[in-house]
PDB file of C-alpha atoms in Angstrom:
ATOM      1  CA  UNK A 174     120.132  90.034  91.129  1.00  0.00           C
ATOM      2  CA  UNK A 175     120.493  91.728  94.173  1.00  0.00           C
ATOM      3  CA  UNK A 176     117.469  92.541  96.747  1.00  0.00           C
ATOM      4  CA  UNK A 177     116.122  95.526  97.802  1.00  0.00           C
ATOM      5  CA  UNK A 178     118.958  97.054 100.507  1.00  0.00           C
ATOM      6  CA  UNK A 179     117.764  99.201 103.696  1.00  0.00           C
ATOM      7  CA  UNK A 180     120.238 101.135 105.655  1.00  0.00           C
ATOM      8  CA  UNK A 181     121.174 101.220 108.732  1.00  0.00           C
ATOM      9  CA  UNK A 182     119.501  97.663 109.832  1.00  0.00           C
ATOM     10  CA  UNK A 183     119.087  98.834 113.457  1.00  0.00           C
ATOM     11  CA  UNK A 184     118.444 102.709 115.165  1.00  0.00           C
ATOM     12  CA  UNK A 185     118.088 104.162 118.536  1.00  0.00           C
ATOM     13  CA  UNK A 186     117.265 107.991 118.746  1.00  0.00           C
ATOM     14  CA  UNK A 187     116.212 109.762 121.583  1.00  0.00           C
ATOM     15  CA  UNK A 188     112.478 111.796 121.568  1.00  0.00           C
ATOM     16  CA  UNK A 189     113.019 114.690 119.452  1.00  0.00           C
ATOM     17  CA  UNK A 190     115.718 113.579 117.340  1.00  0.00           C
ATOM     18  CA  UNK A 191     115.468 113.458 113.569  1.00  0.00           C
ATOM     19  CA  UNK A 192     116.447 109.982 111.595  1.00  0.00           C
ATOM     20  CA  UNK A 193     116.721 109.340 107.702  1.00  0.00           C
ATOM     21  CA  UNK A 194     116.832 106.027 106.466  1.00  0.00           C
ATOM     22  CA  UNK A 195     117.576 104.354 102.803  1.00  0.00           C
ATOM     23  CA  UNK A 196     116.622 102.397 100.415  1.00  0.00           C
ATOM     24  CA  UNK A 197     118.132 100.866  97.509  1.00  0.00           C
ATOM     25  CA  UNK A 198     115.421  99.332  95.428  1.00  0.00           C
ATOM     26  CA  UNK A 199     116.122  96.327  92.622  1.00  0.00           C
ATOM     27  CA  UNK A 200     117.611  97.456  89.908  1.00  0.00           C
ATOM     28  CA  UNK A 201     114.760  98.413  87.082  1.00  0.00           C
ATOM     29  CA  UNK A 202     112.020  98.859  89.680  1.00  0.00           C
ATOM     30  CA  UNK A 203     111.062 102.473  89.419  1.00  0.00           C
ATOM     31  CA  UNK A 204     108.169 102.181  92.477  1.00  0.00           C
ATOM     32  CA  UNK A 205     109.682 102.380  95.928  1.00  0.00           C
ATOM     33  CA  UNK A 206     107.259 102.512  98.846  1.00  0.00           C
ATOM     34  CA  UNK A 207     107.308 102.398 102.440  1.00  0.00           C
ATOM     35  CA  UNK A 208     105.417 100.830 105.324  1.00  0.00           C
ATOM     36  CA  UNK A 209     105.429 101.084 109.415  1.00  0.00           C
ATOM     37  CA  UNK A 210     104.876  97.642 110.873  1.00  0.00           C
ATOM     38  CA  UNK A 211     104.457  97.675 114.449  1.00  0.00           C
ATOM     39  CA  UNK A 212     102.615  95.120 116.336  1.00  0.00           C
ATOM     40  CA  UNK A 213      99.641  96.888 117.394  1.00  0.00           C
ATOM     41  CA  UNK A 214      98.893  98.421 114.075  1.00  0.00           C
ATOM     42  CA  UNK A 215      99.994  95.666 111.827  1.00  0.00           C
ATOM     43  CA  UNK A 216     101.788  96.793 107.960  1.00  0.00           C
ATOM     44  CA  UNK A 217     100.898 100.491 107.690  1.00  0.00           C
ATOM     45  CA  UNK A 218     101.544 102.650 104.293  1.00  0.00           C
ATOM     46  CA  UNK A 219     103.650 105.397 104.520  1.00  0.00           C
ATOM     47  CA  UNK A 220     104.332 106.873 100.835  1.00  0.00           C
ATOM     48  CA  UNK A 221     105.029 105.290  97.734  1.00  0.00           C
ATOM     49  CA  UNK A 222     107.489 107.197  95.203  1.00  0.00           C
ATOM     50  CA  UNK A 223     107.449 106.620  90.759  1.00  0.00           C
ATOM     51  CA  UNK A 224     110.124 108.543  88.805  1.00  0.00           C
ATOM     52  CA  UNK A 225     111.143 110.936  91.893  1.00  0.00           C
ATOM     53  CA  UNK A 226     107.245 111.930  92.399  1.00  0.00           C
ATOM     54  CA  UNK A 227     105.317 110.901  95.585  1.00  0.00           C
ATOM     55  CA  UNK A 228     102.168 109.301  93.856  1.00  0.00           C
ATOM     56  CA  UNK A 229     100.531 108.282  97.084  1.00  0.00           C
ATOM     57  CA  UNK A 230     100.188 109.123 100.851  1.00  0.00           C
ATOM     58  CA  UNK A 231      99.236 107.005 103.677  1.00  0.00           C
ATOM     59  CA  UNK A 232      97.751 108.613 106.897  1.00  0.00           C
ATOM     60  CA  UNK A 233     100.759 109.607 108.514  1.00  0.00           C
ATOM     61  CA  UNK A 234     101.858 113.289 110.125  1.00  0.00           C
ATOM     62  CA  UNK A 235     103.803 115.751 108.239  1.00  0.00           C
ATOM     63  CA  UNK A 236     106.937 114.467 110.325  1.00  0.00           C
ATOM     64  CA  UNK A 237     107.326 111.812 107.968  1.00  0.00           C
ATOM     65  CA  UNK A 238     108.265 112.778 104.849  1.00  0.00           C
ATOM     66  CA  UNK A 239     110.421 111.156 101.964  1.00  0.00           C
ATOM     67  CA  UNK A 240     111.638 111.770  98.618  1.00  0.00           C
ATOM     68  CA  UNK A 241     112.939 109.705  95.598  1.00  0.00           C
ATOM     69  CA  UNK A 242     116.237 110.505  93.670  1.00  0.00           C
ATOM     70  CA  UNK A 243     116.898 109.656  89.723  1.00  0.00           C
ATOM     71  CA  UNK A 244     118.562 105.991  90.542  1.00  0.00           C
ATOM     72  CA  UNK A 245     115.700 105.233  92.262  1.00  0.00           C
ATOM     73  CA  UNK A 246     116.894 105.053  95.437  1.00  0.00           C
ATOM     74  CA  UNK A 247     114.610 106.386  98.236  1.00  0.00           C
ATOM     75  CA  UNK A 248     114.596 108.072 101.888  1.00  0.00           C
ATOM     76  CA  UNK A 249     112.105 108.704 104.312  1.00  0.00           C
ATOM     77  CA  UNK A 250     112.783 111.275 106.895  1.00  0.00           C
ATOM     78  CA  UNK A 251     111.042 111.457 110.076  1.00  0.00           C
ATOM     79  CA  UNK A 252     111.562 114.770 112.508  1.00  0.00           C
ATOM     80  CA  UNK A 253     110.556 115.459 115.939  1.00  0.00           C
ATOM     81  CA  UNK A 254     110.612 111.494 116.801  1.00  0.00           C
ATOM     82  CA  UNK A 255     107.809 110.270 119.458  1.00  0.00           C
ATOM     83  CA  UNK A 256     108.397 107.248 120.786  1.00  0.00           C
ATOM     84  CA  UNK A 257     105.273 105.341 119.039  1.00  0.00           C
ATOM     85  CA  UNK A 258     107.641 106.257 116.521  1.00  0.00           C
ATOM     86  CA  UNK A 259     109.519 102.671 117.333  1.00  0.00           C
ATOM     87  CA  UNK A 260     108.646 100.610 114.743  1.00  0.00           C
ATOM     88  CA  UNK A 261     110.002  98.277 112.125  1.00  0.00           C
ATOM     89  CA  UNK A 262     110.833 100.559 108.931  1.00  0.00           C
ATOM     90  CA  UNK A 263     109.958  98.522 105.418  1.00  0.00           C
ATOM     91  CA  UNK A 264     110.996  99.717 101.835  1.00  0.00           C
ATOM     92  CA  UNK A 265     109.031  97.673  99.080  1.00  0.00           C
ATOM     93  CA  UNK A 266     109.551  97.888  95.414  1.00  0.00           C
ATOM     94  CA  UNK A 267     108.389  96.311  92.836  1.00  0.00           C
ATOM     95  CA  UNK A 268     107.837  96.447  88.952  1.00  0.00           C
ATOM     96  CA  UNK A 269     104.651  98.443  88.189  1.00  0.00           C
ATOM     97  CA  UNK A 270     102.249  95.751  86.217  1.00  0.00           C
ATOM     98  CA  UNK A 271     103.753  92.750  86.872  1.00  0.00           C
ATOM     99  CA  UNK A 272     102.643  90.182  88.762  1.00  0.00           C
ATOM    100  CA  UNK A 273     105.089  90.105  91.193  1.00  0.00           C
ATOM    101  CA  UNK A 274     104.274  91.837  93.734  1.00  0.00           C
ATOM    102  CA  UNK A 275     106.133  93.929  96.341  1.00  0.00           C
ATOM    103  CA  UNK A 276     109.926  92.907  96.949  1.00  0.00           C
ATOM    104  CA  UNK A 277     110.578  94.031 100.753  1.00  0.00           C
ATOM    105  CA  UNK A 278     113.657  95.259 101.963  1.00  0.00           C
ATOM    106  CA  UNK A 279     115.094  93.521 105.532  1.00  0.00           C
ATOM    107  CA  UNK A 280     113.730  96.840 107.363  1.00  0.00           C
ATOM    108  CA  UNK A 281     115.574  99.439 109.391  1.00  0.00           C
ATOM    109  CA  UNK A 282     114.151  98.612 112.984  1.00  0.00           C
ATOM    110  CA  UNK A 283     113.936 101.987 114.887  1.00  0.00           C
ATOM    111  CA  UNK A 284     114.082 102.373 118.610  1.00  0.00           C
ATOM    112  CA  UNK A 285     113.367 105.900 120.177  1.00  0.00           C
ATOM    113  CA  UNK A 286     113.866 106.050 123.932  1.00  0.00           C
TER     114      UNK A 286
ATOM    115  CA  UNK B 291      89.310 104.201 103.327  1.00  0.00           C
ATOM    116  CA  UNK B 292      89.750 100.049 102.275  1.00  0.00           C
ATOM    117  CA  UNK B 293      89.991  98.032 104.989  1.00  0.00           C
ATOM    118  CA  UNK B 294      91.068  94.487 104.984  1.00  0.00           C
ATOM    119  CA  UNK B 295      90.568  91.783 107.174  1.00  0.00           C
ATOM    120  CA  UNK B 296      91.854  88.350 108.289  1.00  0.00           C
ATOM    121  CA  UNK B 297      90.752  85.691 110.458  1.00  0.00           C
ATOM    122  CA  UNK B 298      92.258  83.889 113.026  1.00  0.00           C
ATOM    123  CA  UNK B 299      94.496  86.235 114.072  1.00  0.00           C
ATOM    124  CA  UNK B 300      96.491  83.497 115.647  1.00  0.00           C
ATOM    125  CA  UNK B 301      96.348  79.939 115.265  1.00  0.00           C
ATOM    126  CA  UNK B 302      98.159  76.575 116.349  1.00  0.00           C
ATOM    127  CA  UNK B 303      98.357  73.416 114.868  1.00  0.00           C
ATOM    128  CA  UNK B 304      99.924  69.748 115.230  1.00  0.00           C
ATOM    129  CA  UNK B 305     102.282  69.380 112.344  1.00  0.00           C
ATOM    130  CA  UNK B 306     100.681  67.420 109.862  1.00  0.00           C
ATOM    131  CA  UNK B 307      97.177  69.354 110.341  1.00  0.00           C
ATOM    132  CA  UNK B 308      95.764  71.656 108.079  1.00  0.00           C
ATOM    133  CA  UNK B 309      95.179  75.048 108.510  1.00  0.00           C
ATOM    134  CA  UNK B 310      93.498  78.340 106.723  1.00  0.00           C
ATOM    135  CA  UNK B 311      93.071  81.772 106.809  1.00  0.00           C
ATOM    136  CA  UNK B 312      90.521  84.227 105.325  1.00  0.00           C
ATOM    137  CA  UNK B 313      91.049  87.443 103.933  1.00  0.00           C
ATOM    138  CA  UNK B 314      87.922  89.858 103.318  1.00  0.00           C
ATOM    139  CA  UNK B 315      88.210  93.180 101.699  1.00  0.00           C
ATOM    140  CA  UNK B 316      85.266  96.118 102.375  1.00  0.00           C
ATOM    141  CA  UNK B 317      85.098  97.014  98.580  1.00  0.00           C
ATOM    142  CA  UNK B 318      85.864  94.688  95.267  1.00  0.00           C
ATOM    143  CA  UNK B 319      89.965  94.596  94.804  1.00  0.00           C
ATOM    144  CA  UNK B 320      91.176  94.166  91.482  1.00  0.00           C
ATOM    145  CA  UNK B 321      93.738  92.002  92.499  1.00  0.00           C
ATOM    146  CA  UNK B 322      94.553  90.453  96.015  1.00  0.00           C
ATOM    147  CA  UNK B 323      97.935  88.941  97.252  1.00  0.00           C
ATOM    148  CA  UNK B 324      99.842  87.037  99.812  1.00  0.00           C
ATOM    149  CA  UNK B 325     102.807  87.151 101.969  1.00  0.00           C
ATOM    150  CA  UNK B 326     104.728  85.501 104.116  1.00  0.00           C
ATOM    151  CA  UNK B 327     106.567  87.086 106.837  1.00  0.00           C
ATOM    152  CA  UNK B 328     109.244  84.241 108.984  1.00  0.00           C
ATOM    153  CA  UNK B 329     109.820  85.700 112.771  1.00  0.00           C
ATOM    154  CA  UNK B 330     112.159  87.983 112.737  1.00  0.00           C
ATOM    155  CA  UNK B 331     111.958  88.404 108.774  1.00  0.00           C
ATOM    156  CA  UNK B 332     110.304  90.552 106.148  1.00  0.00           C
ATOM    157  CA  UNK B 333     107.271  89.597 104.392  1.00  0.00           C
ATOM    158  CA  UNK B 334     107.756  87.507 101.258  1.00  0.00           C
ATOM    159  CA  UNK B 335     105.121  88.124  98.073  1.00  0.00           C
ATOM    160  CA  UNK B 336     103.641  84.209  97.638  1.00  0.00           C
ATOM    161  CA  UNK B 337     101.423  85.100  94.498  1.00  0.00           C
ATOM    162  CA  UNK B 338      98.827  87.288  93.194  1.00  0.00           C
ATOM    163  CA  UNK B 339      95.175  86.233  92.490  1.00  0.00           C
ATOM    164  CA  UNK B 340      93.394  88.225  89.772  1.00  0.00           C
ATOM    165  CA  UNK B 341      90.525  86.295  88.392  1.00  0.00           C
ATOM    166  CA  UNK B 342      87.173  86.037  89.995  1.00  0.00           C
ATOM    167  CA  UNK B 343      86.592  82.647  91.730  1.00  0.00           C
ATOM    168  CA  UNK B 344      90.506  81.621  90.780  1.00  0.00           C
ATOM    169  CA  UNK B 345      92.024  79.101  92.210  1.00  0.00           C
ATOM    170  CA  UNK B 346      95.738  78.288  92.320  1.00  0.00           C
ATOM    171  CA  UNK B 347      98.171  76.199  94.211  1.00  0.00           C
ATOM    172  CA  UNK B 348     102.162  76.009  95.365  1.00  0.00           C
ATOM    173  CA  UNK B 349     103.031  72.682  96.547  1.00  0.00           C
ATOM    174  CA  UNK B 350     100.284  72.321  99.729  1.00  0.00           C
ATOM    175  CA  UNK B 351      99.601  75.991  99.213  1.00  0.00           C
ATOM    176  CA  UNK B 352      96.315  76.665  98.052  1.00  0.00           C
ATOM    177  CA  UNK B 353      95.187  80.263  97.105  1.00  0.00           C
ATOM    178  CA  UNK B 354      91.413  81.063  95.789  1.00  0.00           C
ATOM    179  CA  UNK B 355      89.674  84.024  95.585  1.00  0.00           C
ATOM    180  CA  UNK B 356      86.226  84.946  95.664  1.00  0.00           C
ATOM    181  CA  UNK B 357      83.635  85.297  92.896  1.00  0.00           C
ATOM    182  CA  UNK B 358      82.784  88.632  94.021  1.00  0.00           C
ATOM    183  CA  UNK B 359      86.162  89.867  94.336  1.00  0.00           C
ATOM    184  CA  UNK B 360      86.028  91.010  97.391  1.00  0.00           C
ATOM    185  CA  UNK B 361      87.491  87.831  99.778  1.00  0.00           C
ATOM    186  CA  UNK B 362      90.490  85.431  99.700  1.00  0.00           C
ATOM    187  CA  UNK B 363      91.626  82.598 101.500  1.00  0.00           C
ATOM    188  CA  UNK B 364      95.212  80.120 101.796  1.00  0.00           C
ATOM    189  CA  UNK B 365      94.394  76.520 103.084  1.00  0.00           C
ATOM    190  CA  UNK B 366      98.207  74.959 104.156  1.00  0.00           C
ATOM    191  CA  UNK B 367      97.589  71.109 103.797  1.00  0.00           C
ATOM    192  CA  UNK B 368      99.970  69.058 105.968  1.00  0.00           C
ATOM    193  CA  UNK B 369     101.559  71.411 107.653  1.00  0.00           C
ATOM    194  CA  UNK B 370     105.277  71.566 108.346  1.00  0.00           C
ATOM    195  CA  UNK B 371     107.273  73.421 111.225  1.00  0.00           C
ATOM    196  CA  UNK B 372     109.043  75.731 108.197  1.00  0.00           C
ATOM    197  CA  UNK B 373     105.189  77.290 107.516  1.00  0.00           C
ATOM    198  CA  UNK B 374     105.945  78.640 111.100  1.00  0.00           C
ATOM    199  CA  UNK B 375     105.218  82.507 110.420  1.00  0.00           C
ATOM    200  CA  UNK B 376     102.776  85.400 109.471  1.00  0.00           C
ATOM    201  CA  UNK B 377     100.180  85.142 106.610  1.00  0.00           C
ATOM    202  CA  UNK B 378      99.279  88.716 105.082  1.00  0.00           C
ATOM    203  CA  UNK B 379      97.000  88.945 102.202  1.00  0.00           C
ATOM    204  CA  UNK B 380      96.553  92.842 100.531  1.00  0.00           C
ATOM    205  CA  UNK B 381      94.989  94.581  98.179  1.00  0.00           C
ATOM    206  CA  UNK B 382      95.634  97.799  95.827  1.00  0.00           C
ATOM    207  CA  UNK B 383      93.709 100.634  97.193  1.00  0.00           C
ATOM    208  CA  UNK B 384      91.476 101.880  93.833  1.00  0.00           C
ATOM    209  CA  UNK B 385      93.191 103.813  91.262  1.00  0.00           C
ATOM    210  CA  UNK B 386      95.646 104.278  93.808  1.00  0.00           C
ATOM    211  CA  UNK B 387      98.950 103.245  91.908  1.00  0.00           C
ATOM    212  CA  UNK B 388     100.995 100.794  93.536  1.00  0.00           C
ATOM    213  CA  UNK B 389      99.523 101.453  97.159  1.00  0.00           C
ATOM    214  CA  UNK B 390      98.603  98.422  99.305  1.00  0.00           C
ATOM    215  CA  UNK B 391      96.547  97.745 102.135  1.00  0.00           C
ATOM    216  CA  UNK B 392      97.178  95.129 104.265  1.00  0.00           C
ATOM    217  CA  UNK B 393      95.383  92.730 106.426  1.00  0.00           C
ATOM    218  CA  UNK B 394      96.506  92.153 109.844  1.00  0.00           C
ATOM    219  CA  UNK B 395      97.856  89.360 109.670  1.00  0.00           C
ATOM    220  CA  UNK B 396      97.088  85.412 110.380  1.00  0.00           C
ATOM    221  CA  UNK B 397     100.064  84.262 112.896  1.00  0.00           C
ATOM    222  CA  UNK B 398     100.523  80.364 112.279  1.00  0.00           C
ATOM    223  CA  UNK B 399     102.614  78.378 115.021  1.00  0.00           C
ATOM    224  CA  UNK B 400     102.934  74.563 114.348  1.00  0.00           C
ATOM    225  CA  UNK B 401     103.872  72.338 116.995  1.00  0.00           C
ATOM    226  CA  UNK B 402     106.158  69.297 115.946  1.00  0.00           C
TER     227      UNK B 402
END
């Protein structure tokens, strides 16, 4: 079955610019959530979304927001972009109660400049 | 908040030696896992430990975790140049649905 699908794969915006980026989770996996990796602060969570409701919250600033439609399929929207903004976007999902873990998507890497 | 940690944040071997990285959580996890992350790539869920003092193995993986629930650790025996990559172990924040936390990170380079 097919993976978890993040668009676009690659993003430069300029300092101030908005950017909105997708996620496609696996088909039947209702939990989508969403991480910063960068390579001073290591995996960081973002949000996670169940059933188009934002269930958790990570310690980010009200410039990052997302939201959860009824496929499943999620965005994360971040405004007013810094550029400690540049990170590596991940989208996980994964099956809530099994053992399987998180299924990543291959990432939207975001450059601001 | 949870915080997890992992030690060596870096470390190099000679193929064919073994290596292993630790995982310790600051409160008792239900559950802990591991990932593997390739340079370049996107982490990769190995397996989930849920079982105090459990113990269980994927070719020359081997995955335990701790009676108390509260530290981990993957010992690589014979290691090979395609274990190259980044070892993340993470547990579920408390009644926290499906959030993780994540340890930094053990970054494995093996020298043929």
């Amino acid at each position: 079955k097919a993976g978890v699908t993040q668009t676009p794969r690659y993003l430069i915006k300029t300092r101030g610019q908005q950017v909105t980026l997708s996620c496609s989770p696996i088909s039947g996996h209702r939990s989508v959530s969403w991480y910063q990796q960068t390579p001073g602060q290591g995996l960081q969570f973002l949000f996670e979304y169940f059933s188009e409701t934002q269930r958790n919250k990570g310690n980010f600033p009200g410039r990052f927001s997302g939201r959860q439609f009824s496929n499943s399929r999620s965005e994360m929207n971040v405004s007013t972009l810094e550029l400690g903004d540049s990170a590596l976007y991940l989208c996980a999902s994964s099956f809530p109660g099994a053992n399987y873990g998180y299924t990543f998507g291959s990432g939207t890497r975001l450059t601001v400049v | 908040g949870q915080q997890v940690m992992q030690i060596p944040q870096y470390q190099h071997v000679q193929e064919g030696e073994d290596f292993t990285t630790y995982c310790n959580s600051s409160t008792t996890l239900s559950n802990i896992q591991w990932y593997k992350q390739r340079p370049g790539g996107h982490p990769v869920f190995l397996i989930q430990l849920v079982k105090s003092g459990e113990v269980k193995k994927q070719k020359r993986l081997t995955f335990q975790f701790g009676e108390a629930k509260k530290n981990s650790s993957l010992h690589i025996t014979a290691t090979q140049t395609t274990d190259v990559g980044t070892y993340f172990c993470a547990g579920p924040e408390n009644n926290a649905g499906n959030m993780l936390t994540f340890g930094g990170g053990t970054r494995l380079m093996v020298k043929p």
